[in-house]
mmCIF file of C-alpha atoms in Angstrom:
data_model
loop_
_atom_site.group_PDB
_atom_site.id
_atom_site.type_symbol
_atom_site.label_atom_id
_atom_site.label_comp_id
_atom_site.label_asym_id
_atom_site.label_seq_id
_atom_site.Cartn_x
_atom_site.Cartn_y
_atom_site.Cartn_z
ATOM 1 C CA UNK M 1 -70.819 39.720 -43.116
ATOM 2 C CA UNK M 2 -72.118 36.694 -42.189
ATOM 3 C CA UNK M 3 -70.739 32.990 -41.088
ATOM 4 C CA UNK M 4 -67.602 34.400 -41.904
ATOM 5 C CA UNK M 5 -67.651 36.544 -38.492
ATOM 6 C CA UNK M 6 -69.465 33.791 -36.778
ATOM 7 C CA UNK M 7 -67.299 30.862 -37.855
ATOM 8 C CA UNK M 8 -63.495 31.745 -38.440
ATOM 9 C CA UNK M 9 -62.997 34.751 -36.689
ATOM 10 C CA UNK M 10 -64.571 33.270 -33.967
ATOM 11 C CA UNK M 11 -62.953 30.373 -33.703
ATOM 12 C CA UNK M 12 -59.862 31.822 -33.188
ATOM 13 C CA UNK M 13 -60.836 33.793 -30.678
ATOM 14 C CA UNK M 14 -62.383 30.750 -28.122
ATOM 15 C CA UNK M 15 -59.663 28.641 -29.192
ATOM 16 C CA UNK M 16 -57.949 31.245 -27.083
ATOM 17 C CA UNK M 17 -60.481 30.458 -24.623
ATOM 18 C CA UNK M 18 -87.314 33.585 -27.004
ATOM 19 C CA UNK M 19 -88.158 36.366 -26.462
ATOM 20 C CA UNK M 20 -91.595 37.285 -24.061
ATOM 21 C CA UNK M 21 -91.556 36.009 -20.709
ATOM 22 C CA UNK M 22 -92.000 32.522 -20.563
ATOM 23 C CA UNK M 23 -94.660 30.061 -18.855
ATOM 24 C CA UNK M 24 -94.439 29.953 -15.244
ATOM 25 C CA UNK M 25 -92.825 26.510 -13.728
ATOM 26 C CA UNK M 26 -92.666 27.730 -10.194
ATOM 27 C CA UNK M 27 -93.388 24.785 -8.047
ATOM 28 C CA UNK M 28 -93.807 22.106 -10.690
ATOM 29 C CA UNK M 29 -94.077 18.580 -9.979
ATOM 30 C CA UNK M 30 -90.595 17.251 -10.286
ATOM 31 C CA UNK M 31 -92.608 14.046 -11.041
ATOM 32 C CA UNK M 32 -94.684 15.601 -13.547
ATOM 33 C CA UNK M 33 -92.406 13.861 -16.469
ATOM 34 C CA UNK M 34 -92.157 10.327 -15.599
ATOM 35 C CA UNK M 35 -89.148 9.552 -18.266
ATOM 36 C CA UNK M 36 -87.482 13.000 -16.795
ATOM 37 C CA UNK M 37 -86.049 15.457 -18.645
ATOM 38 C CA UNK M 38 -82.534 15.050 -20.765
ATOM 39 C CA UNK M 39 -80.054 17.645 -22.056
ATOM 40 C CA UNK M 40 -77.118 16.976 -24.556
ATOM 41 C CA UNK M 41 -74.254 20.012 -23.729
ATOM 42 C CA UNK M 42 -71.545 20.556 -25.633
ATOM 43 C CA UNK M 43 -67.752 20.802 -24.134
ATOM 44 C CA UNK M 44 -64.411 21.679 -24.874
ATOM 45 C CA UNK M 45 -62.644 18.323 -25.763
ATOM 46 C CA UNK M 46 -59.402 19.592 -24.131
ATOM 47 C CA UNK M 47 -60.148 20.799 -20.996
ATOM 48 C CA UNK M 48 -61.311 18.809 -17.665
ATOM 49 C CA UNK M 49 -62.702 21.959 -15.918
ATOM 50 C CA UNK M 50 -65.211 22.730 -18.722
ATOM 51 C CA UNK M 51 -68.014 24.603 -16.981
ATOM 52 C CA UNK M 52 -67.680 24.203 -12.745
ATOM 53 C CA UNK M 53 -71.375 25.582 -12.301
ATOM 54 C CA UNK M 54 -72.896 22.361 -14.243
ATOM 55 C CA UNK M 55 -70.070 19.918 -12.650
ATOM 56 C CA UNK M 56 -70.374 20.960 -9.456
ATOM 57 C CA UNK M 57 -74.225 20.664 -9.997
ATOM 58 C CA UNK M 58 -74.021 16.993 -11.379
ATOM 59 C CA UNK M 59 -71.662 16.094 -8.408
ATOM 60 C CA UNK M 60 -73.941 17.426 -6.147
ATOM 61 C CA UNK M 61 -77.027 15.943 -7.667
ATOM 62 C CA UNK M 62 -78.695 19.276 -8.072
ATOM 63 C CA UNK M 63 -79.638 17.927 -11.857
ATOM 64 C CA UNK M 64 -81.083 14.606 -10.332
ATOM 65 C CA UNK M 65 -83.439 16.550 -7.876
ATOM 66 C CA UNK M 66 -85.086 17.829 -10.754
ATOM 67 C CA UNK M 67 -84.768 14.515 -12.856
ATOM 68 C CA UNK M 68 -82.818 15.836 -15.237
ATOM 69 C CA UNK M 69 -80.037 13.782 -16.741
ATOM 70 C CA UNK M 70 -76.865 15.399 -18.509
ATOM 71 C CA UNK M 71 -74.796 14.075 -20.841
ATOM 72 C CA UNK M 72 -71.688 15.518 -23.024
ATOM 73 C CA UNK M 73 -70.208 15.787 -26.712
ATOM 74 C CA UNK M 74 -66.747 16.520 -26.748
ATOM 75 C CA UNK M 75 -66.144 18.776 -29.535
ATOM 76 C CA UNK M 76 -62.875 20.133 -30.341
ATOM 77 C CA UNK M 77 -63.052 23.739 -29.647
ATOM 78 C CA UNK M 78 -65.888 26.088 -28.251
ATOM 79 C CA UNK M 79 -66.312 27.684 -31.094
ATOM 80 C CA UNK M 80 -67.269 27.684 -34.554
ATOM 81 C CA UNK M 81 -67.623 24.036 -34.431
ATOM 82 C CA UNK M 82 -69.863 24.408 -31.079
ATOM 83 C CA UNK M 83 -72.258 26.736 -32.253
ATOM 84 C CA UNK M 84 -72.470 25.104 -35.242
ATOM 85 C CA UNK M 85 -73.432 21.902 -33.690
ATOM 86 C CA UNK M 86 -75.737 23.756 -31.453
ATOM 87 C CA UNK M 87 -77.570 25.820 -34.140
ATOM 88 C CA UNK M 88 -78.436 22.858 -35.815
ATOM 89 C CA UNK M 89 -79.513 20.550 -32.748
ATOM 90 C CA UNK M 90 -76.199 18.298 -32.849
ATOM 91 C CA UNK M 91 -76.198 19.360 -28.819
ATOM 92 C CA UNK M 92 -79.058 21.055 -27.192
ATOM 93 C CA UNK M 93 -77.145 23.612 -24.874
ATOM 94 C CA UNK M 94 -73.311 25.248 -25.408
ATOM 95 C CA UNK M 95 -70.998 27.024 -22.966
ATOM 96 C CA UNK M 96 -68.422 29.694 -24.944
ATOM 97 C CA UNK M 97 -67.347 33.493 -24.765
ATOM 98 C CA UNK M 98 -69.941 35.918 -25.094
ATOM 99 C CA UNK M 99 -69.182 36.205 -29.050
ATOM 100 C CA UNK M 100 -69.780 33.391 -30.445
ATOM 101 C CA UNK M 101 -73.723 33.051 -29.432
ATOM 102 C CA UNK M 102 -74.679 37.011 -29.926
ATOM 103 C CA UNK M 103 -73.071 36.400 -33.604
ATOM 104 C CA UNK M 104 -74.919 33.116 -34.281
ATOM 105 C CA UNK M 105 -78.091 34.450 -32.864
ATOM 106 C CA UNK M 106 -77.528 38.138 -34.725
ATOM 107 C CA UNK M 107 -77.537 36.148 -37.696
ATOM 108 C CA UNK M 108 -80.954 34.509 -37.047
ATOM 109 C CA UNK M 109 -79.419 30.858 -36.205
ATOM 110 C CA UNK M 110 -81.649 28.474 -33.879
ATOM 111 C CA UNK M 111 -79.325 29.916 -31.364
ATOM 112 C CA UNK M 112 -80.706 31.583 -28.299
ATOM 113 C CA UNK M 113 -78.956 32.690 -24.988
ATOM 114 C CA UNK M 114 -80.373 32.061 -21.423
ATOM 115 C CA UNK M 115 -77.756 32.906 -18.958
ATOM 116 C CA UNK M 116 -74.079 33.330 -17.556
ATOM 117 C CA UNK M 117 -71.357 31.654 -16.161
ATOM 118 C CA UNK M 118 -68.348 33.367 -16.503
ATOM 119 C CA UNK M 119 -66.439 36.923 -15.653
ATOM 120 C CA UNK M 120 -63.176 37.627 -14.699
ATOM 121 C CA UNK M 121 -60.231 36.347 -15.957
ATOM 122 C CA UNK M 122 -58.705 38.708 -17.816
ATOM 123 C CA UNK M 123 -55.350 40.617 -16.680
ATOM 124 C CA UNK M 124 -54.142 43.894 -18.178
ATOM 125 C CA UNK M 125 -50.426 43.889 -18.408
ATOM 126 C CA UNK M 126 -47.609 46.848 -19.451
ATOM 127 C CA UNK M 127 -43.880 47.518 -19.267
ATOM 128 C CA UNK M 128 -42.682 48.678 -15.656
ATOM 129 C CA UNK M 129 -41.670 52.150 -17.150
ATOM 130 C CA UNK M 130 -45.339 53.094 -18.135
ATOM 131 C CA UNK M 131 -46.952 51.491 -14.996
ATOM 132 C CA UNK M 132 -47.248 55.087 -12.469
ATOM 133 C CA UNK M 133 -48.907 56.708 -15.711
ATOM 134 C CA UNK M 134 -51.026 54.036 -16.925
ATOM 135 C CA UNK M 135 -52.399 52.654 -13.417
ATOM 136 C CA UNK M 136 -55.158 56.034 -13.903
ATOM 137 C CA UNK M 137 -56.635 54.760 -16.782
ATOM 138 C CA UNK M 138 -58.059 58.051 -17.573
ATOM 139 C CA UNK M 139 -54.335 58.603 -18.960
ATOM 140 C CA UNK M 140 -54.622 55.605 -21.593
ATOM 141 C CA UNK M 141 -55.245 58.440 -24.349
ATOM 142 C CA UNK M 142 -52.794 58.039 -26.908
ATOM 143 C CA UNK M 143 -51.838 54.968 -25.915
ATOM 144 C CA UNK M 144 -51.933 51.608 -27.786
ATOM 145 C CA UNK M 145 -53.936 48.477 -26.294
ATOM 146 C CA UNK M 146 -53.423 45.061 -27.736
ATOM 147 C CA UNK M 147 -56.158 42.812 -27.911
ATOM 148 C CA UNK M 148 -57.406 40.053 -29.820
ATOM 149 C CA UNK M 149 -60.262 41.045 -32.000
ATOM 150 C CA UNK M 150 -63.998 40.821 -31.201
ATOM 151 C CA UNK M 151 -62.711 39.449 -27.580
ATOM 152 C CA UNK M 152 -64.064 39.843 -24.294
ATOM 153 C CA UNK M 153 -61.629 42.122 -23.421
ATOM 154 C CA UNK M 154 -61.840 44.195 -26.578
ATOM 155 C CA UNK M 155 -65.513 45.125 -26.180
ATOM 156 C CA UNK M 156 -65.803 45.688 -23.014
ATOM 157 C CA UNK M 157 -62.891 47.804 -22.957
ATOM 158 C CA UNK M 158 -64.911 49.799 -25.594
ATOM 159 C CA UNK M 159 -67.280 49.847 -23.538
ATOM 160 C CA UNK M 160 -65.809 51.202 -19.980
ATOM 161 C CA UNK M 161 -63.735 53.600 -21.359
ATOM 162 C CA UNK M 162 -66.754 56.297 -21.345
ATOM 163 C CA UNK M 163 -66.515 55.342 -17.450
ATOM 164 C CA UNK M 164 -63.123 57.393 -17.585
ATOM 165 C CA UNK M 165 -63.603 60.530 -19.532
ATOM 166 C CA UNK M 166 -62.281 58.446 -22.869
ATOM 167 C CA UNK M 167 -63.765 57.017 -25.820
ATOM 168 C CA UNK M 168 -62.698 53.969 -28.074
ATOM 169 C CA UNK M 169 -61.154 56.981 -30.298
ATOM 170 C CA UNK M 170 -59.092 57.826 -27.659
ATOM 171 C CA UNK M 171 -56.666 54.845 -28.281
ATOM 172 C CA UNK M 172 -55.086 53.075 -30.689
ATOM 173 C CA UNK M 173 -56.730 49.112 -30.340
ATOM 174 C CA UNK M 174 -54.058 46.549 -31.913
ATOM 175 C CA UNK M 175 -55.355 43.575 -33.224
ATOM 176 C CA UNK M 176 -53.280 40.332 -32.089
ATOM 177 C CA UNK M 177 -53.757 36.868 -32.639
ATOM 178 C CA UNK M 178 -53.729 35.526 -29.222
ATOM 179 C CA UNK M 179 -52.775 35.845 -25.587
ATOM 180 C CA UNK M 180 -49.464 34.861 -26.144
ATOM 181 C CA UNK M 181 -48.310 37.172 -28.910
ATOM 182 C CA UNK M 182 -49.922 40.101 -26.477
ATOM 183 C CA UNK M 183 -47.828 39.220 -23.578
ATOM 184 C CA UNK M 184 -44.858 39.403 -25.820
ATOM 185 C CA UNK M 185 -45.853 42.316 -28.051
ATOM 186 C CA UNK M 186 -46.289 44.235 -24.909
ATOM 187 C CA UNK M 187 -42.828 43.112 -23.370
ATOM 188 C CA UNK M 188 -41.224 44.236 -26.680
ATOM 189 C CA UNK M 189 -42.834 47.929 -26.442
ATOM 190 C CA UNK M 190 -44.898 47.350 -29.539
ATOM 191 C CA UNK M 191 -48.178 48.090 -27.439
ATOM 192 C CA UNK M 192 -48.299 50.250 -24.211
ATOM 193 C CA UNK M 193 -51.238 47.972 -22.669
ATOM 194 C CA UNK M 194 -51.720 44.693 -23.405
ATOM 195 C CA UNK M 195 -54.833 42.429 -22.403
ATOM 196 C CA UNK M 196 -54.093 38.942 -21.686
ATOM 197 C CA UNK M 197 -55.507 35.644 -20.158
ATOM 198 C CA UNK M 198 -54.956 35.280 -17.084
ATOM 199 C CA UNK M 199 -53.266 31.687 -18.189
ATOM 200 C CA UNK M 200 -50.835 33.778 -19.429
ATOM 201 C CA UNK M 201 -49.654 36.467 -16.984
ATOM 202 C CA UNK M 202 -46.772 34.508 -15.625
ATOM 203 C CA UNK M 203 -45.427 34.600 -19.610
ATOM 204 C CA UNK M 204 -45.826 37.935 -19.899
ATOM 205 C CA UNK M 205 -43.926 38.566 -16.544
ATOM 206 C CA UNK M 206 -41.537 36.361 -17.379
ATOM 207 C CA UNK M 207 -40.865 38.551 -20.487
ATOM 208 C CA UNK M 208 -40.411 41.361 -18.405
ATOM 209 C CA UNK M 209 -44.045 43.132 -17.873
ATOM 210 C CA UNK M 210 -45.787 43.937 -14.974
ATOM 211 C CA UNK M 211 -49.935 43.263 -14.217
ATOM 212 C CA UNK M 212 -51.000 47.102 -14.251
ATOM 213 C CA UNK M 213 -54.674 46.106 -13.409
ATOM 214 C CA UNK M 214 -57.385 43.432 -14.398
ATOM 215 C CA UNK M 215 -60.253 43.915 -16.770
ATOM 216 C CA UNK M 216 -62.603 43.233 -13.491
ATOM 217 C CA UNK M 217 -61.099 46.334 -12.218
ATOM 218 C CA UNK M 218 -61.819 48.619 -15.360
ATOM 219 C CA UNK M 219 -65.414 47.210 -15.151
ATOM 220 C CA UNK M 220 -66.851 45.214 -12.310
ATOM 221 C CA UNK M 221 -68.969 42.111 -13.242
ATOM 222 C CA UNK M 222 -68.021 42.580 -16.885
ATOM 223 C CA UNK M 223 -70.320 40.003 -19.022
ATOM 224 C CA UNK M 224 -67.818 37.414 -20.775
ATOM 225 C CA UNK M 225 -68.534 33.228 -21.141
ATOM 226 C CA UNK M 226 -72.102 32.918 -21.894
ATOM 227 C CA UNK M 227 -75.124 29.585 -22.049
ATOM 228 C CA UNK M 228 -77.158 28.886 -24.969
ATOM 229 C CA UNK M 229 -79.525 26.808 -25.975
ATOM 230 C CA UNK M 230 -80.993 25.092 -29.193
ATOM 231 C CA UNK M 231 -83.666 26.999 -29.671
ATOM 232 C CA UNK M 232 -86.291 24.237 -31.262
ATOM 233 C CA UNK M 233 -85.071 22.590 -28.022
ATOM 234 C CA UNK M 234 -85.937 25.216 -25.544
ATOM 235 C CA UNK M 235 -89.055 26.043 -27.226
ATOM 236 C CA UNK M 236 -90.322 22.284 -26.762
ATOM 237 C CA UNK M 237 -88.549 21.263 -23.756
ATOM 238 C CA UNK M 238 -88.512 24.417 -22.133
ATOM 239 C CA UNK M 239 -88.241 23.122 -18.129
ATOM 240 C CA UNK M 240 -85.176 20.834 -18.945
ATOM 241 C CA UNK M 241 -83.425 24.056 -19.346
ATOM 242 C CA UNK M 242 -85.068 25.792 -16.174
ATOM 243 C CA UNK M 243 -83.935 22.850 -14.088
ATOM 244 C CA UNK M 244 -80.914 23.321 -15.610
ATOM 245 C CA UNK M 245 -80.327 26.042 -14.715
ATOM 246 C CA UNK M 246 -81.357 25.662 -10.985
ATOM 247 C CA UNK M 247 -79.228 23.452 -10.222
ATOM 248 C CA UNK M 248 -76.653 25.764 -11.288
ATOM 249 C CA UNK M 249 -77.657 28.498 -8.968
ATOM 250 C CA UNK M 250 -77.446 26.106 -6.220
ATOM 251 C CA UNK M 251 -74.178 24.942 -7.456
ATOM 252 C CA UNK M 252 -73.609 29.276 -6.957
ATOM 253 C CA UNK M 253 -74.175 29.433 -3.964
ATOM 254 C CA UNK M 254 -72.069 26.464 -3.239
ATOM 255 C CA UNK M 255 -69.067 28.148 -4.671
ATOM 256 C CA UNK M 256 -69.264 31.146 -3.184
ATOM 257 C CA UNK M 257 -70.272 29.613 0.451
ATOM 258 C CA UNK M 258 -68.393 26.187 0.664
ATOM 259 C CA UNK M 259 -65.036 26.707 -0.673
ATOM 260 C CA UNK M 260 -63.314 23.716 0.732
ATOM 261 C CA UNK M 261 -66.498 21.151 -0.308
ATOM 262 C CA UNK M 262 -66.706 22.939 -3.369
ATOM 263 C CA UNK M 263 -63.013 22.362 -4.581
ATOM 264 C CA UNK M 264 -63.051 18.793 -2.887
ATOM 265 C CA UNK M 265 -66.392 17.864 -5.455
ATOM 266 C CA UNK M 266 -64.661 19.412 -8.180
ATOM 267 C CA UNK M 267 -61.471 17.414 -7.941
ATOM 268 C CA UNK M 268 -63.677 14.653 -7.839
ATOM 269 C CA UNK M 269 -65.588 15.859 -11.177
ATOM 270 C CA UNK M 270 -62.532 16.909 -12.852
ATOM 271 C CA UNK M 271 -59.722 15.191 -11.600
ATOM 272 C CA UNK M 272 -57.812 18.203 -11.520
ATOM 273 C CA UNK M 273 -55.336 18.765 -8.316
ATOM 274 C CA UNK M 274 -56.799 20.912 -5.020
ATOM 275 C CA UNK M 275 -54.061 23.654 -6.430
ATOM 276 C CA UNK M 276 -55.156 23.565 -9.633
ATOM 277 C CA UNK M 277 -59.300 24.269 -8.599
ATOM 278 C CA UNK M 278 -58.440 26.540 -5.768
ATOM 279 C CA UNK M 279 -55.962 28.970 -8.390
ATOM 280 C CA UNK M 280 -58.364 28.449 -11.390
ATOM 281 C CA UNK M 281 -61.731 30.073 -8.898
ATOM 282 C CA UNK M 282 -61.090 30.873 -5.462
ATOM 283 C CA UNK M 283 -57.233 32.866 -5.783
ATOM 284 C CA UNK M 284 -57.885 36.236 -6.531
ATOM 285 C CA UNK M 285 -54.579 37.086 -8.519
ATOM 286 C CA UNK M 286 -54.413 34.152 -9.792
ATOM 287 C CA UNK M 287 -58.110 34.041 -11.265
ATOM 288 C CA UNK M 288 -57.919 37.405 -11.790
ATOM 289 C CA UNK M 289 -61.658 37.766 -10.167
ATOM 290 C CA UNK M 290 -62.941 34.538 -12.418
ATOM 291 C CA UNK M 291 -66.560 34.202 -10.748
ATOM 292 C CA UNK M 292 -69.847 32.234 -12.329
ATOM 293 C CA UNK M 293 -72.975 33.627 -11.701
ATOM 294 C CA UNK M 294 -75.241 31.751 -14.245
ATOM 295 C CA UNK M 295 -77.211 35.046 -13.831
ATOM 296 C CA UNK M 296 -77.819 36.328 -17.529
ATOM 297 C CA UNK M 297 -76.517 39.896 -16.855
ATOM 298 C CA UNK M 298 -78.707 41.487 -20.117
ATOM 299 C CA UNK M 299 -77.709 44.816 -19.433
ATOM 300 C CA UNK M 300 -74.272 43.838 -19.792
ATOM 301 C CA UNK M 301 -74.729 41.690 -22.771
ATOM 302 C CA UNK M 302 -76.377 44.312 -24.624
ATOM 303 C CA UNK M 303 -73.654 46.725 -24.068
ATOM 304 C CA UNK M 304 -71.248 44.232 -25.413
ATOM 305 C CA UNK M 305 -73.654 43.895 -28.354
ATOM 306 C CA UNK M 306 -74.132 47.544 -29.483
ATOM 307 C CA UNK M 307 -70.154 47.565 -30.002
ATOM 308 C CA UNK M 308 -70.578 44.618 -31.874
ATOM 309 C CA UNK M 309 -73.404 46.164 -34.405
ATOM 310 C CA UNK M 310 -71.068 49.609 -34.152
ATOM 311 C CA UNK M 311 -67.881 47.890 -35.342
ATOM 312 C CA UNK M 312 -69.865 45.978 -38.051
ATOM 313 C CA UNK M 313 -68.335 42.828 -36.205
ATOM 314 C CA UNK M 314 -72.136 41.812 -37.146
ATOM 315 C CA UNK M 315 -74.400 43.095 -39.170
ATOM 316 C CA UNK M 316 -78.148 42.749 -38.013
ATOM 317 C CA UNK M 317 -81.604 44.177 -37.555
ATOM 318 C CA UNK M 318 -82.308 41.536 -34.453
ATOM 319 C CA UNK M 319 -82.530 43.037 -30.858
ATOM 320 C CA UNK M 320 -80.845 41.574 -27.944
ATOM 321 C CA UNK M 321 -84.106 40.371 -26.575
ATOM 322 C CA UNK M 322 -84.946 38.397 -29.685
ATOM 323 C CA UNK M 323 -82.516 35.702 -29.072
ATOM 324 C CA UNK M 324 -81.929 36.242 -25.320
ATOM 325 C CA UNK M 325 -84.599 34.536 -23.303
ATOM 326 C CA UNK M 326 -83.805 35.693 -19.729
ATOM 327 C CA UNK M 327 -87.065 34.306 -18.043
ATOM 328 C CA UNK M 328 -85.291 30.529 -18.203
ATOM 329 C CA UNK M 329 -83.195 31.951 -15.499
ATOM 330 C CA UNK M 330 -86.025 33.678 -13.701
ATOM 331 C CA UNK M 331 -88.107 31.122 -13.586
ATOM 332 C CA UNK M 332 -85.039 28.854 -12.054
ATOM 333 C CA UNK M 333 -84.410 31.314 -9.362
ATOM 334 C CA UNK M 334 -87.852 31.745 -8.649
ATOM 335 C CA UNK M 335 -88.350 27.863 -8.029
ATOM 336 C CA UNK M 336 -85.404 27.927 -5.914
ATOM 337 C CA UNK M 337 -86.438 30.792 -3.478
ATOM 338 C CA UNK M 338 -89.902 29.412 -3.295
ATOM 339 C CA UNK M 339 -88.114 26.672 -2.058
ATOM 340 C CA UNK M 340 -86.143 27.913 0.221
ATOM 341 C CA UNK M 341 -88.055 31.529 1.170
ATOM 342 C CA UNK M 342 -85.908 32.743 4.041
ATOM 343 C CA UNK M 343 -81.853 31.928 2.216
ATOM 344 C CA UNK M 344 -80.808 35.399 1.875
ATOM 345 C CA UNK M 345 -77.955 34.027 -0.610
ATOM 346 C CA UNK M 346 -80.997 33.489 -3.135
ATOM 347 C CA UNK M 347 -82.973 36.809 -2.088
ATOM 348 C CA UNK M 348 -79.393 38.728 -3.122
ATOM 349 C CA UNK M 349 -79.454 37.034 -6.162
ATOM 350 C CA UNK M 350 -82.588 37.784 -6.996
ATOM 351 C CA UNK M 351 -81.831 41.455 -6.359
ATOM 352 C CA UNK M 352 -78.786 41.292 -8.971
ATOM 353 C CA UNK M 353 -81.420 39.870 -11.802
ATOM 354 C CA UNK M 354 -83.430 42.759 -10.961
ATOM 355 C CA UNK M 355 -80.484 45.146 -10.953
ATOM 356 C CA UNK M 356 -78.656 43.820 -13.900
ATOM 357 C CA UNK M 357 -81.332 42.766 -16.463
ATOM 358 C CA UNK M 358 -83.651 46.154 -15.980
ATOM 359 C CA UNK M 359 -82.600 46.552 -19.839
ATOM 360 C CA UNK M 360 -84.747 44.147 -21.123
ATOM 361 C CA UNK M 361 -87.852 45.490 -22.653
ATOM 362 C CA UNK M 362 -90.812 45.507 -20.516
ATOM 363 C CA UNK M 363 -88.881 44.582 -17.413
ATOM 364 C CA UNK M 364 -90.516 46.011 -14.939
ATOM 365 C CA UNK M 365 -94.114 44.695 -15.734
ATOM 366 C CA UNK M 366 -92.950 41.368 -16.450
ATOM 367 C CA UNK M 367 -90.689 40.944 -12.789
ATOM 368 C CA UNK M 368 -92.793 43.131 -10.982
ATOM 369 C CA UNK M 369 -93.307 41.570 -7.274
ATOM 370 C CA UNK M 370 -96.312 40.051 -8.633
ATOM 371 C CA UNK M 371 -94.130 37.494 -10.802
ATOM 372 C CA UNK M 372 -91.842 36.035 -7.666
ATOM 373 C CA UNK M 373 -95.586 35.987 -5.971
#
C-alpha cells in the first residue's frame, strides 16, 4: 500500500482541508551568509489565509531579521500534488494535515517533518434527541461516528477514546467523503455523531443538528496541520529552516498576545475582512479552539501514527523519529530565548517542547538543561 494511500486517498481528504539532534545555531551570526538564506513553500492556490504563523511572520519582518527571504508556489490543493512537489524538491517546505507528510515520509520519500501549526478546528455534531446521552462520551458505545477516512478527526478519535473507558471497537466509524455529506448524514439519522469542519457547522445546524462538543474537547491540543521540509533541502540548508521557524514562534506569541495588531497585519497579508481573521483564530465557537503553535508536538504525532501503522492506512518499518526532525524547532526556540532570556511567553513554550516531545528517543539527554545552556 503505497502512493496509492499517499496520493488519492489523501488528496481527498486535504481537499477537505533527520533524525539525531541537529548542529547547534544558537546565537549565529545573522550575517554569517552574506546572500541570506531563501525558502520556496508551497500553498493552497485557493485560499488567502494559507498558513497565519508564516504571514504574520513575513508582515512582521520576523523572516528579514534573520535574512531569510520567502517566496510561494501556488499549487492547487495541499495534498497529493503538494507533497509530491515537495518530495521531489519542486518547493522546499509544505504546510498540510498531519496525513499527508507521516504517509510520504512512512514511505521513505525526501519528506521530513519539523513542526506544527495547526489544532482545533474540528466540531462534533448530533441530532438534538441524542445530545443529553451523547454529551458523556463514555456513552458513545454502540454508537456510529462519521468521519472522513484517515482524517484528523478519525485518528485522533481512535486515539482518545481509551481516555473514556472505550476503544475504537467500541463504535461503529463510518467512512464519508467529506464534511458536507457528514453534516447531512448526521441530520438524516444515518450516523449518531458526526465530525465536521468547523466551516461547516452552520450547514449542519441548518439541517437540523446540534454541536454536541468539539474534537479539542475530546482531546486537548490534539496534533492536526503539520510543516515539512525537503529533506535534501534541510540537510544542506539546515538554518534557513531554523530561522524559519523562529520567526514563527515570534509570530506565536504575537497571536496569542496582540490580538488586535495581529488581525490588523493579517488583513493586511491576506486581504481578508477584520470578521473574517477574528472568526477564523481568535472566536472560540467559531474556530472551534483553531490555535498554531509551530511547536512539533511528537508525542502527539506519534500517537496519530501508531493508528496509522494499526489500520494499515500505511504500511512501514520507519519510526516516527526517522523522518521527524524536532531539533529544527529546538534550535529556533532556543535562539529566541537566548535572545530574549527573561520573556516568560518563550520560557512556557519551552516547557510545552519539553512536555510534549518527551517521546522522542533519547529526549532527555539530548534537551537536558545543558542543551538551552
Amino acid at each position: 500500500m503505497k502512493k496509492f494511500i499517499a496520493g488519492v486517498l489523501i488528496t481527498a481528504l486535504t481537499g477537505v482541508f533527520l533524525t539525531g539532534c541537529g548542529k547547534d545555531v544558537a546565537g549565529a551570526k545573522r550575517e554569517d551568509k552574506a546572500e541570506g538564506y531563501t525558502l520556496n513553500l508551497g500553498a493552497s492556490g485557493d485560499a488567502a489565509l494559507n498558513n497565519p504563523l508564516v504571514q504574520l511572520a513575513e508582515e512582521k519582518g520576523y523572516f528579514a531579521e534573520n535574512n531569510l527571504s520567502i517566496t510561494q508556489t501556488k499549487l492547487e490543493n495541499a495534498g497529493a500534488v503538494m507533497y509530491d512537489a515537495l518530495s521531489v524538491g519542486k518547493i522546499d517546505a509544505a504546510y498540510a494535515q498531519v496525513v499527508p507528510p507521516v504517509s510520504y515520509g512512512a514511505q521513505g520519500y525526501d519528506v521530513t517533518l519539523i513542526g506544527g501549526v495547526l489544532s482545533g478546528g474540528m466540531v462534533c455534531v448530533t441530532l438534538p434527541e441524542n445530545y443529553e446521552e451523547l454529551k458523556d462520551i463514555s456513552n458513545w458505545k454502540g454508537h456510529s461516528i462519521g468521519v472522513v477516512q484517515m482524517s484528523t478527526s478519525e485518528l485522533t478519535t481512535r486515539n482518545a477514546l481509551k481516555d473514556y473507558g472505550l476503544t475504537a471497537d467500541d463504535v461503529e466509524y463510518v467512512m464519508i467523503e467529506d464534511y458536507s455529506s457528514i453534516a447531512l448524514s448526521t441530520a438524516k439519522g444515518n450516523v449518531d455523531i458526526g465530525f465536521v469542519s468547523s466551516n461547516y457547522v452552520d450547514q449542519a445546524l441548518e439541517a437540523g443538528c446540534v454541536v454536541l462538543t468539539t474534537l479539542y474537547d475530546i482531546k486537548k491540543d490534539y496534533v492536526c496541520c503539520r510543516q515539512s521540509a525537503y529533506t535534501k533541502n534541510l540537510e544542506q540548508n539546515r538554518d534557513a529552516y531554523v530561522y524559519y521557524l523562529e520567526g514563527q514562534i515570534k509570530a506565536y506569541k504575537d497571536i496569542k498576545t496582540d490580538e488586535e495588531g495581529t488581525i490588523q497585519s493579517l488583513v493586511k497579508a491576506t486581504g481578508e475582512s477584520d470578521d473574517y481573521i477574528r472568526t477564523y483564530i481568535y472566536d472560540e465557537v467559531g474556530s472551534a479552539h483553531r490555535t498554531y503553535n509551530p511547536d512539533p508536538n511528537y508525542n502527539g504525532v506519534k500517537g496519530l501514527y501508531d493508528i496509522i501503522l494499526e489500520q494499515k492506512y500505511v504500511e512501514s518499518d520507519r519510526t516516527l523519529d526517522q523522518f521527524y526532525d524536532i531539533s529544527v524547532y529546538a534550535d529556533a526556540l532556543k535562539n529566541v530565548i537566548a535572545e530574549n532570556p527573561d520573556d516568560d511567553f518563550y520560557k512556557d513554550m519551552k516547557a510545552y517542547f519539553l512536555e510534549n516531545n518527551a517521546e522522542f528517543p533519547d529526549f532527555a539527554n539530548i534537551y537536558g538543561e545543558d542543551f538551552w545552556g
